[in-house]
Short mmCIF file of C-alpha atoms and ligand atoms in Angstrom, two decimals:
data_model
loop_
_atom_site.label_atom_id
_atom_site.label_comp_id
_atom_site.label_asym_id
_atom_site.label_seq_id
_atom_site.Cartn_x
_atom_site.Cartn_y
_atom_site.Cartn_z
CA MET A 23 -18.10 -11.08 -6.56
CA MET A 24 -15.23 -12.97 -4.94
CA ASP A 25 -16.12 -16.30 -3.39
CA ARG A 26 -14.53 -16.11 0.07
CA ARG A 27 -14.88 -19.85 0.66
CA SER A 28 -12.48 -20.49 -2.17
CA PHE A 29 -9.75 -18.91 -0.07
CA LEU A 30 -10.26 -20.93 3.07
CA HIS A 31 -7.54 -23.41 2.40
CA GLY A 32 -4.50 -21.24 2.53
CA LEU A 33 -2.01 -19.86 0.16
CA SER A 34 -1.53 -22.75 -2.21
CA ALA A 35 -2.10 -21.25 -5.63
CA ALA A 36 -3.58 -24.55 -6.73
CA ALA A 37 -6.17 -24.41 -4.00
CA ILE A 38 -7.38 -21.00 -5.06
CA ALA A 39 -10.23 -20.88 -7.51
CA ILE A 40 -8.96 -18.07 -9.69
CA SER A 41 -11.77 -15.61 -10.24
CA ALA A 42 -11.00 -12.26 -11.85
CA ASN A 43 -10.78 -10.66 -8.41
CA ALA A 44 -8.62 -13.39 -6.94
CA GLN A 45 -6.24 -12.83 -9.81
CA SER A 46 -6.15 -9.12 -8.95
CA LEU A 47 -5.36 -9.91 -5.35
CA THR A 48 -2.63 -12.42 -6.00
CA GLY A 49 -1.32 -11.10 -9.34
CA SER A 50 0.33 -13.05 -12.14
CA ASP A 51 4.12 -13.16 -12.30
CA ALA A 52 4.48 -13.44 -16.05
CA GLU A 53 2.19 -10.45 -16.49
CA ALA A 54 4.09 -8.43 -13.86
CA ALA A 55 7.39 -9.20 -15.60
CA ARG A 56 5.94 -7.92 -18.87
CA GLN A 57 4.64 -4.73 -17.26
CA ILE A 58 7.83 -3.79 -15.46
CA ALA A 59 10.21 -4.64 -18.31
CA PRO A 60 12.35 -1.75 -19.61
CA ILE A 61 10.52 0.46 -22.12
CA HIS A 62 12.14 1.46 -25.42
CA ASP A 63 8.95 2.68 -27.11
CA ALA A 64 8.84 6.50 -26.98
CA THR A 65 5.28 7.04 -28.19
CA PRO A 66 4.24 10.40 -26.67
CA LEU A 67 2.16 10.17 -23.53
CA ARG A 68 1.00 13.42 -21.93
CA LEU A 69 0.49 13.52 -18.18
CA GLY A 70 -1.45 15.96 -16.03
CA ILE A 71 -0.67 16.03 -12.33
CA ILE A 72 -3.22 16.97 -9.69
CA GLY A 73 -1.42 17.80 -6.44
CA PRO A 74 2.30 18.11 -7.24
CA GLY A 75 3.24 18.06 -3.55
CA SER A 76 5.79 15.75 -1.97
CA ARG A 77 4.59 12.48 -3.55
CA GLY A 78 3.37 14.15 -6.73
CA LYS A 79 6.83 15.54 -7.50
CA GLU A 80 8.41 12.16 -6.73
CA LEU A 81 6.00 10.52 -9.16
CA ALA A 82 6.74 13.23 -11.75
CA ARG A 83 10.48 12.43 -11.48
CA SER A 84 9.76 8.77 -11.94
CA PHE A 85 7.37 9.20 -14.87
CA LEU A 86 9.78 11.53 -16.67
CA ARG A 87 12.35 8.71 -16.80
CA VAL A 88 10.03 6.75 -19.10
CA PRO A 89 10.74 7.50 -22.77
CA GLY A 90 8.05 9.58 -24.47
CA VAL A 91 6.44 10.89 -21.26
CA ARG A 92 5.88 14.62 -20.86
CA ILE A 93 4.04 16.47 -18.12
CA THR A 94 1.72 18.86 -19.91
CA ALA A 95 -0.39 20.31 -17.06
CA ALA A 96 -0.57 20.65 -13.29
CA ALA A 97 -3.32 21.59 -10.85
CA ASP A 98 -2.85 22.65 -7.25
CA VAL A 99 -4.57 24.98 -4.80
CA TYR A 100 -1.16 25.99 -3.37
CA ALA A 101 0.65 28.08 -6.01
CA PRO A 102 4.27 27.55 -4.80
CA ARG A 103 3.99 23.94 -5.97
CA PHE A 104 4.05 25.01 -9.62
CA ALA A 105 7.57 26.46 -9.44
CA GLU A 106 8.72 23.33 -7.57
CA LEU A 107 7.27 21.14 -10.31
CA ASN A 108 8.87 23.25 -13.04
CA GLN A 109 12.21 22.58 -11.34
CA VAL A 110 11.60 18.85 -11.47
CA CYS A 111 10.53 18.96 -15.13
CA GLY A 112 13.11 21.49 -16.30
CA TYR A 113 10.46 23.46 -18.18
CA ASP A 114 7.33 25.50 -17.36
CA VAL A 115 4.28 23.29 -16.96
CA PRO A 116 0.90 24.99 -17.68
CA SER A 117 -0.83 25.34 -14.30
CA HIS A 118 -4.38 25.50 -12.96
CA ALA A 119 -5.82 26.32 -9.56
CA ASP A 120 -8.87 24.15 -10.28
CA TYR A 121 -8.23 20.51 -11.20
CA ARG A 122 -11.32 20.49 -13.43
CA ALA A 123 -9.59 22.87 -15.85
CA LEU A 124 -6.78 20.33 -16.15
CA LEU A 125 -9.30 17.59 -16.92
CA ASP A 126 -10.79 19.75 -19.72
CA ARG A 127 -7.46 19.89 -21.54
CA LYS A 128 -7.14 17.92 -24.75
CA ASP A 129 -3.35 17.63 -24.35
CA VAL A 130 -3.64 15.42 -21.26
CA ASP A 131 -3.92 11.66 -21.87
CA ALA A 132 -3.40 10.48 -18.30
CA VAL A 133 -3.77 12.02 -14.86
CA ILE A 134 -1.88 11.49 -11.62
CA VAL A 135 -3.94 12.14 -8.49
CA ALA A 136 -1.55 12.83 -5.59
CA THR A 137 -3.64 15.11 -3.40
CA PRO A 138 -4.52 14.55 0.28
CA PHE A 139 -6.38 11.26 0.83
CA GLY A 140 -9.85 12.76 1.40
CA LEU A 141 -9.81 14.32 -2.10
CA HIS A 142 -8.91 11.19 -4.07
CA GLY A 143 -12.47 9.92 -4.59
CA GLU A 144 -13.90 13.06 -6.16
CA GLN A 145 -10.84 13.71 -8.34
CA VAL A 146 -10.33 10.13 -9.53
CA LEU A 147 -14.01 9.83 -10.45
CA ALA A 148 -13.90 13.14 -12.34
CA ALA A 149 -10.74 12.06 -14.19
CA LEU A 150 -12.27 8.72 -15.19
CA HIS A 151 -15.41 10.55 -16.26
CA ALA A 152 -13.26 12.86 -18.42
CA GLU A 153 -11.92 9.67 -20.10
CA LYS A 154 -8.35 10.04 -18.88
CA HIS A 155 -6.14 7.18 -17.77
CA VAL A 156 -5.61 7.56 -14.01
CA TYR A 157 -2.72 6.82 -11.65
CA GLY A 158 -4.47 7.34 -8.30
CA GLU A 159 -2.36 7.47 -5.17
CA LYS A 160 -3.26 5.25 -2.27
CA THR A 161 -5.40 5.03 -0.29
CA MET A 162 -7.86 4.78 -3.16
CA ALA A 163 -10.83 6.56 -1.54
CA PHE A 164 -12.04 7.83 1.80
CA THR A 165 -15.32 5.88 2.14
CA VAL A 166 -16.55 2.45 1.09
CA GLU A 167 -19.20 4.10 -1.09
CA GLU A 168 -16.68 6.28 -2.92
CA SER A 169 -14.36 3.31 -3.37
CA ALA A 170 -17.20 1.23 -4.84
CA LYS A 171 -18.02 4.06 -7.26
CA ILE A 172 -14.41 4.05 -8.45
CA VAL A 173 -14.55 0.28 -9.00
CA GLN A 174 -17.68 0.78 -11.07
CA ALA A 175 -16.28 3.73 -13.06
CA ALA A 176 -12.89 2.11 -13.69
CA THR A 177 -14.48 -1.17 -14.75
CA ALA A 178 -16.78 0.62 -17.21
CA SER A 179 -14.02 2.89 -18.54
CA PRO A 180 -11.96 1.99 -21.62
CA ARG A 181 -9.05 3.77 -19.87
CA ILE A 182 -6.53 2.43 -17.35
CA PHE A 183 -6.86 2.90 -13.61
CA GLN A 184 -3.82 2.01 -11.50
CA VAL A 185 -3.61 2.55 -7.74
CA GLY A 186 -0.42 3.74 -6.02
CA HIS A 187 0.34 0.42 -4.32
CA GLN A 188 3.81 0.26 -5.83
CA TYR A 189 4.93 -2.69 -3.67
CA ARG A 190 2.91 -4.88 -6.04
CA TYR A 191 5.77 -4.14 -8.47
CA SER A 192 8.60 -4.81 -6.03
CA PRO A 193 10.71 -7.65 -7.47
CA TRP A 194 11.76 -9.12 -4.10
CA ILE A 195 8.24 -9.08 -2.68
CA ARG A 196 6.82 -10.62 -5.85
CA ALA A 197 9.49 -13.35 -5.87
CA ALA A 198 9.06 -14.08 -2.15
CA LEU A 199 5.26 -14.23 -2.24
CA ALA A 200 5.34 -16.53 -5.26
CA ARG A 201 7.45 -18.95 -3.18
CA VAL A 202 5.08 -18.58 -0.22
CA GLN A 203 2.16 -19.36 -2.52
CA GLN A 204 3.98 -22.52 -3.63
CA GLY A 205 4.03 -23.62 0.02
CA GLU A 206 7.66 -22.89 0.98
CA ILE A 207 6.80 -21.89 4.56
CA GLY A 208 3.73 -24.08 4.91
CA ASP A 209 0.34 -22.69 5.80
CA VAL A 210 0.62 -18.98 6.59
CA THR A 211 -1.91 -18.15 9.26
CA HIS A 212 -0.51 -14.90 10.68
CA ILE A 213 1.10 -11.82 9.23
CA ILE A 214 2.44 -9.06 11.46
CA GLY A 215 3.35 -5.66 10.06
CA TYR A 216 5.31 -2.99 11.91
CA TRP A 217 5.76 0.50 10.56
CA HIS A 218 7.55 2.30 13.35
CA ARG A 219 9.12 5.72 12.98
CA ASN A 220 10.63 8.29 15.22
CA ASN A 221 9.28 11.59 13.96
CA SER A 222 6.18 13.66 14.49
CA TRP A 223 5.13 13.80 10.86
CA ARG A 224 4.54 17.51 11.35
CA ARG A 225 5.67 19.73 8.48
CA PRO A 226 6.72 23.36 8.90
CA VAL A 227 4.10 25.83 7.68
CA PRO A 228 4.98 29.27 6.28
CA GLN A 229 1.83 30.81 7.83
CA PRO A 230 -0.79 29.47 10.29
CA SER A 231 -3.64 29.66 7.75
CA LEU A 232 -1.87 26.90 5.76
CA GLU A 233 -1.67 24.46 8.69
CA ARG A 234 -4.49 22.16 7.57
CA LEU A 235 -3.46 22.22 3.93
CA ILE A 236 0.16 21.34 4.60
CA ASN A 237 -0.31 19.13 7.67
CA TRP A 238 -3.48 17.49 6.33
CA ARG A 239 -2.34 14.08 7.63
CA LEU A 240 -2.85 15.28 11.20
CA TYR A 241 -6.52 16.27 10.74
CA ASN A 242 -9.65 14.17 10.25
CA GLN A 243 -11.02 16.15 7.32
CA TRP A 244 -8.79 14.48 4.70
CA SER A 245 -6.86 11.88 6.69
CA LEU A 246 -7.45 8.54 8.39
CA GLY A 247 -4.02 8.82 9.99
CA LEU A 248 -1.41 6.06 10.17
CA LEU A 249 -3.88 3.33 9.17
CA ALA A 250 -4.19 4.97 5.76
CA GLU A 251 -0.80 6.55 5.29
CA LEU A 252 1.28 3.52 6.27
CA GLY A 253 -1.15 0.71 7.07
CA SER A 254 -2.67 0.71 3.58
CA HIS A 255 0.58 -0.63 2.07
CA HIS A 256 0.86 -3.42 4.61
CA MET A 257 -2.84 -4.26 4.36
CA ASP A 258 -2.44 -4.51 0.61
CA ILE A 259 0.45 -6.94 1.05
CA ALA A 260 -1.61 -8.99 3.55
CA ASN A 261 -4.50 -9.17 1.04
CA TRP A 262 -2.04 -10.23 -1.62
CA ALA A 263 -0.36 -12.88 0.55
CA PHE A 264 -3.65 -14.31 1.86
CA GLY A 265 -5.27 -14.02 -1.58
CA ALA A 266 -8.33 -12.52 0.06
CA THR A 267 -9.71 -9.47 1.80
CA PRO A 268 -10.59 -9.57 5.50
CA THR A 269 -14.02 -10.20 6.92
CA ALA A 270 -13.64 -8.11 10.10
CA ALA A 271 -11.47 -5.40 11.61
CA LEU A 272 -10.51 -4.33 15.13
CA ALA A 273 -8.34 -1.31 15.87
CA SER A 274 -7.23 1.07 18.56
CA GLY A 275 -5.03 4.12 18.79
CA SER A 276 -4.18 7.15 20.86
CA ILE A 277 -2.12 10.29 20.99
CA CYS A 278 0.63 9.48 23.46
CA LYS A 279 3.54 11.63 22.35
CA TYR A 280 2.60 14.58 20.16
CA HIS A 281 0.03 16.66 22.07
CA ASP A 282 0.25 19.44 19.50
CA GLY A 283 -3.35 19.94 18.44
CA ARG A 284 -3.43 17.08 15.95
CA GLU A 285 -6.60 15.04 15.55
CA THR A 286 -5.18 11.79 14.15
CA ASP A 287 -3.54 9.27 16.48
CA ASP A 288 0.24 9.12 16.76
CA ASN A 289 0.12 5.35 17.28
CA VAL A 290 -2.31 2.72 16.10
CA GLN A 291 -2.81 -1.05 16.28
CA ALA A 292 -5.15 -3.06 14.07
CA VAL A 293 -6.18 -6.70 13.76
CA LEU A 294 -7.77 -7.85 10.51
CA SER A 295 -9.47 -11.25 10.39
CA TYR A 296 -9.28 -13.23 7.18
CA PRO A 297 -11.20 -16.32 6.07
CA GLY A 298 -10.13 -19.46 7.90
CA GLY A 299 -9.31 -17.58 11.12
CA LYS A 300 -6.15 -16.05 9.66
CA ARG A 301 -4.97 -12.71 10.97
CA PHE A 302 -3.03 -9.66 9.95
CA ILE A 303 -1.82 -7.53 12.86
CA PHE A 304 -0.54 -4.01 12.22
CA SER A 305 1.30 -1.65 14.52
CA SER A 306 2.47 1.87 13.81
CA ILE A 307 4.17 4.15 16.34
CA THR A 308 5.93 7.46 15.78
CA ASP A 309 8.35 7.76 18.69
CA ASN A 310 10.65 4.77 18.25
CA SER A 311 12.05 3.45 14.98
CA GLN A 312 13.79 0.32 16.21
CA LEU A 313 11.53 -2.03 14.24
CA GLY A 314 11.31 0.22 11.19
CA ASP A 315 9.07 -0.90 8.36
CA GLN A 316 8.78 -4.66 8.05
CA LEU A 317 6.31 -7.48 7.67
CA TRP A 318 6.59 -11.03 9.00
CA LEU A 319 4.64 -13.85 7.41
CA TYR A 320 4.41 -16.80 9.78
CA GLY A 321 3.83 -20.24 8.30
CA THR A 322 3.85 -23.71 9.78
CA LYS A 323 7.23 -24.44 8.18
CA GLY A 324 8.93 -21.08 8.35
CA SER A 325 8.75 -17.32 8.26
CA LEU A 326 9.26 -14.61 5.68
CA ASN A 327 10.54 -11.17 6.54
CA LEU A 328 9.72 -8.41 4.03
CA THR A 329 11.29 -4.96 4.16
CA LEU A 330 11.51 -1.99 1.80
CA GLU A 331 14.70 -3.48 0.38
CA ASP A 332 14.71 -7.22 0.75
CA ALA A 333 12.94 -10.46 1.57
CA THR A 334 14.41 -13.17 3.80
CA PHE A 335 13.17 -16.66 4.57
CA TYR A 336 13.74 -18.40 7.90
CA TYR A 337 12.84 -22.03 8.41
CA GLU A 338 11.35 -23.41 11.60
CA PRO A 339 13.98 -25.17 13.74
CA ARG A 340 13.45 -28.93 13.89
CA GLN A 341 11.38 -29.85 16.97
CA VAL A 342 13.45 -32.11 19.25
CA THR A 343 11.54 -34.33 21.68
CA ARG A 344 13.89 -34.96 24.60
CA VAL A 345 13.59 -38.18 26.48
CA ASP A 346 14.18 -38.58 30.22
CA PRO A 347 16.03 -41.91 30.82
CA SER A 348 15.21 -41.85 34.57
CA HIS A 349 11.47 -42.11 33.74
CA ASP A 350 11.40 -45.21 31.57
CA GLY A 351 12.16 -43.23 28.45
CA ALA A 352 9.10 -40.96 28.79
CA ALA A 353 9.20 -37.75 26.78
CA ILE A 354 9.77 -34.57 28.80
CA THR A 355 6.61 -32.48 28.75
CA SER A 356 6.27 -28.72 28.72
CA ALA A 357 6.08 -28.85 32.51
CA SER A 358 9.87 -29.24 32.31
CA TYR A 359 10.59 -25.68 31.30
CA GLN A 360 13.54 -25.15 28.99
CA ALA A 361 14.32 -21.55 28.05
CA SER A 362 16.11 -22.69 24.92
CA GLY A 363 12.89 -24.13 23.50
CA GLU A 364 11.14 -20.78 23.62
CA MET A 365 13.97 -18.48 22.62
CA PRO A 366 13.50 -16.43 19.46
CA TYR A 367 14.98 -18.26 16.49
CA ARG A 368 18.13 -16.43 15.45
CA GLY A 369 19.38 -18.82 12.83
CA PRO A 370 20.66 -17.64 9.48
CA GLY A 371 18.14 -16.17 7.08
CA HIS A 372 18.00 -17.06 3.40
CA ALA A 373 17.73 -13.89 1.33
CA VAL A 374 15.60 -13.90 -1.78
CA GLU A 375 17.83 -13.16 -4.73
CA VAL A 376 16.47 -10.92 -7.44
CA THR A 377 18.22 -9.64 -10.53
CA THR A 378 17.05 -6.07 -9.96
CA ALA A 379 16.34 -4.30 -6.70
CA GLU A 380 14.77 -1.32 -8.42
CA ASP A 381 12.70 1.18 -6.46
CA PRO A 382 9.10 -0.12 -6.69
CA THR A 383 7.78 3.34 -7.62
CA SER A 384 9.95 3.37 -10.76
CA ALA A 385 8.64 -0.03 -11.74
CA ALA A 386 5.03 0.91 -10.97
CA THR A 387 5.12 4.15 -12.96
CA ARG A 388 6.76 2.45 -15.93
CA ALA A 389 4.13 -0.30 -15.77
CA PHE A 390 1.38 2.33 -15.82
CA ILE A 391 2.76 3.89 -19.00
CA TYR A 392 3.06 0.43 -20.57
CA CYS A 393 -0.59 -0.29 -19.69
CA CYS A 394 -1.79 3.07 -21.06
CA ARG A 395 0.02 2.50 -24.35
CA THR A 396 -1.00 -1.11 -24.81
CA GLY A 397 -4.40 -1.19 -23.10
CA THR A 398 -3.10 -3.90 -20.73
CA HIS A 399 -4.89 -4.41 -17.41
CA PRO A 400 -2.61 -3.16 -14.58
CA ILE A 401 -1.35 -5.38 -11.74
CA ALA A 402 -2.29 -2.80 -9.07
CA ASP A 403 -5.79 -2.43 -10.45
CA VAL A 404 -8.97 -1.04 -9.01
CA HIS A 405 -9.72 -4.28 -7.12
CA VAL A 406 -6.35 -4.06 -5.38
CA GLY A 407 -7.16 -0.44 -4.49
CA TYR A 408 -10.62 -1.39 -3.26
CA GLY A 409 -9.29 -4.23 -1.09
CA SER A 410 -6.81 -2.08 0.77
CA ALA A 411 -9.26 0.84 1.03
CA LEU A 412 -11.76 -1.53 2.70
CA CYS A 413 -9.12 -2.54 5.26
CA VAL A 414 -8.19 1.06 6.05
CA ILE A 415 -11.73 2.44 6.22
CA GLN A 416 -13.16 -0.40 8.29
CA SER A 417 -10.16 -0.50 10.64
CA ASN A 418 -10.66 3.18 11.19
CA GLN A 419 -14.36 2.61 11.86
CA ALA A 420 -13.45 -0.05 14.41
CA ARG A 421 -11.01 2.37 16.05
CA LEU A 422 -13.73 5.02 16.31
CA ASP A 423 -16.45 2.61 17.48
CA ARG A 424 -14.13 0.68 19.80
CA ARG A 425 -15.54 -2.64 18.58
CA GLU A 426 -15.00 -5.18 15.84
CA VAL A 427 -16.64 -4.14 12.56
CA ALA A 428 -17.46 -6.24 9.52
CA VAL A 429 -15.51 -5.66 6.32
CA PRO A 430 -17.72 -5.80 3.21
CA PRO A 431 -16.76 -8.31 0.52
CA ALA A 432 -14.28 -7.47 -2.21
CA LEU A 433 -15.76 -6.26 -5.49
N1 NAD B 2 2.50 5.36 -2.60
C1 NAD B 2 3.28 5.89 -1.67
O1 NAD B 2 4.25 5.28 -1.20
C2 NAD B 2 3.00 7.27 -1.17
C3 NAD B 2 4.00 7.98 -0.52
C4 NAD B 2 3.71 9.27 -0.06
C5 NAD B 2 2.42 9.77 -0.22
N2 NAD B 2 1.46 9.03 -0.84
C6 NAD B 2 0.10 9.55 -1.02
O2 NAD B 2 0.13 10.67 -1.88
C7 NAD B 2 -0.87 11.60 -1.50
C8 NAD B 2 -0.20 12.98 -1.29
O3 NAD B 2 0.72 12.92 -0.24
P1 NAD B 2 1.85 14.04 -0.10
O4 NAD B 2 2.73 13.67 1.00
O5 NAD B 2 2.43 14.29 -1.43
O6 NAD B 2 0.98 15.29 0.32
P2 NAD B 2 1.38 16.81 0.05
O7 NAD B 2 0.58 17.62 1.02
O8 NAD B 2 2.84 16.96 0.02
O9 NAD B 2 0.85 17.06 -1.43
C9 NAD B 2 -0.52 17.18 -1.73
C10 NAD B 2 -0.69 18.30 -2.73
O10 NAD B 2 -2.08 18.41 -3.07
C11 NAD B 2 -2.41 19.79 -3.10
N3 NAD B 2 -3.85 19.98 -2.98
C12 NAD B 2 -4.59 20.06 -1.84
N4 NAD B 2 -5.89 20.25 -2.18
C13 NAD B 2 -5.96 20.27 -3.53
C14 NAD B 2 -7.02 20.41 -4.45
N5 NAD B 2 -8.29 20.56 -4.06
N6 NAD B 2 -6.73 20.40 -5.77
C15 NAD B 2 -5.45 20.26 -6.21
N7 NAD B 2 -4.41 20.12 -5.38
C16 NAD B 2 -4.66 20.11 -4.05
C17 NAD B 2 -1.59 20.39 -1.96
O11 NAD B 2 -1.47 21.78 -2.07
C18 NAD B 2 -0.27 19.67 -2.14
O12 NAD B 2 0.57 20.33 -3.04
C19 NAD B 2 -1.50 11.05 -0.23
O13 NAD B 2 -2.68 10.38 -0.54
C20 NAD B 2 -0.48 10.06 0.29
O14 NAD B 2 -1.03 9.01 1.02
C21 NAD B 2 1.73 7.80 -1.33
#
């Protein structure tokens, strides 16, 4: 079990007692570089895909770019998906209405689980039980208990389990966080994540009976709303940056724009408390996209802005103590209000330069294939998945209970 006290003294890599779980949370750069390197080996690897919907097809496209990969089976309860997947693959993929039939196939080495969130736990556990490698989309599982079972099953399995937290493979985020961990912006005590959009997230449905299947994100049965769908990525990055999982969660949300019968909130705010009094604050709204998707890491010496495309450092302006000559050289106190001292810092940012700005999903899928072929432990492993699942599930509990709830320790 992770020793939380070992994380109390900030981001300095040297200060962190590296347990196996701490290593999962912070990751190793040399290992990441190995896993995301271009692949020339074309040893056959046969993939089955459970839930070839929007994300599943995107993953299929990405996996098919890796030499030697072939999609040999698909499972979905909504038949039109099979023709869509065949289009992506350029050949007819054997299809099943029941995912268990896919797991029985001997020509499937690895399984992608890209179904609605509430189904991940059951399907990932069944796939691990069937001794397949598993690429399980985030959020890893719907309850703490299910998530813990996946940790247990993946740890006991000789196969690979990788969670769909592809930002762990993003070159600019990796490079920026390595610099933060070396102390470049001092002690980071607060991280703020915004994921603001201006759309309802409602998908058109061909017939009303399909509403809950197609718009599953809007209903409680399989969804924990924006906390899971968007927050899970930011919470994972906060865990990574702080090198820890939180101890407590607070959250709130409401439906303020889309009164269309949905059950999940169209805006949400969460505060996660980390060891040492550190905080991650998350906001997601769906009716204004001005802030877009970005994270700010605030340290005593500077700030780091992370987006889907880049990372930029800003350094704290030098504090100038002004002296009032009419008062025997006494320093002017804050009682002498100066707007300029409290204005947002708009100085030039220093962009993190990386040699490749590849889409993180491409890197993550290639890394998965590398791990399956070589038996290497993935960067976005089951502990990473568990950490972010804890944040999502307990934030959601706090939102429902309208009080702060404890977050169980990482496994
Ligand atoms: N990592 C990322 O950046 C990222 C991005 C988008 C989505 N996702 C995740 O991917 C998952 C899927 O999201 P999506 O937008 O593709 O949803 P989707 O609705 O487009 O696709 C889900 C598919 O699962 C199918 N399905 C439903 N029940 C099933 C069952 N019992 N057995 C087999 N198939 C079943 C649906 O018919 C559908 O085709 C979600 O967990 C989501 O959070 C991750």
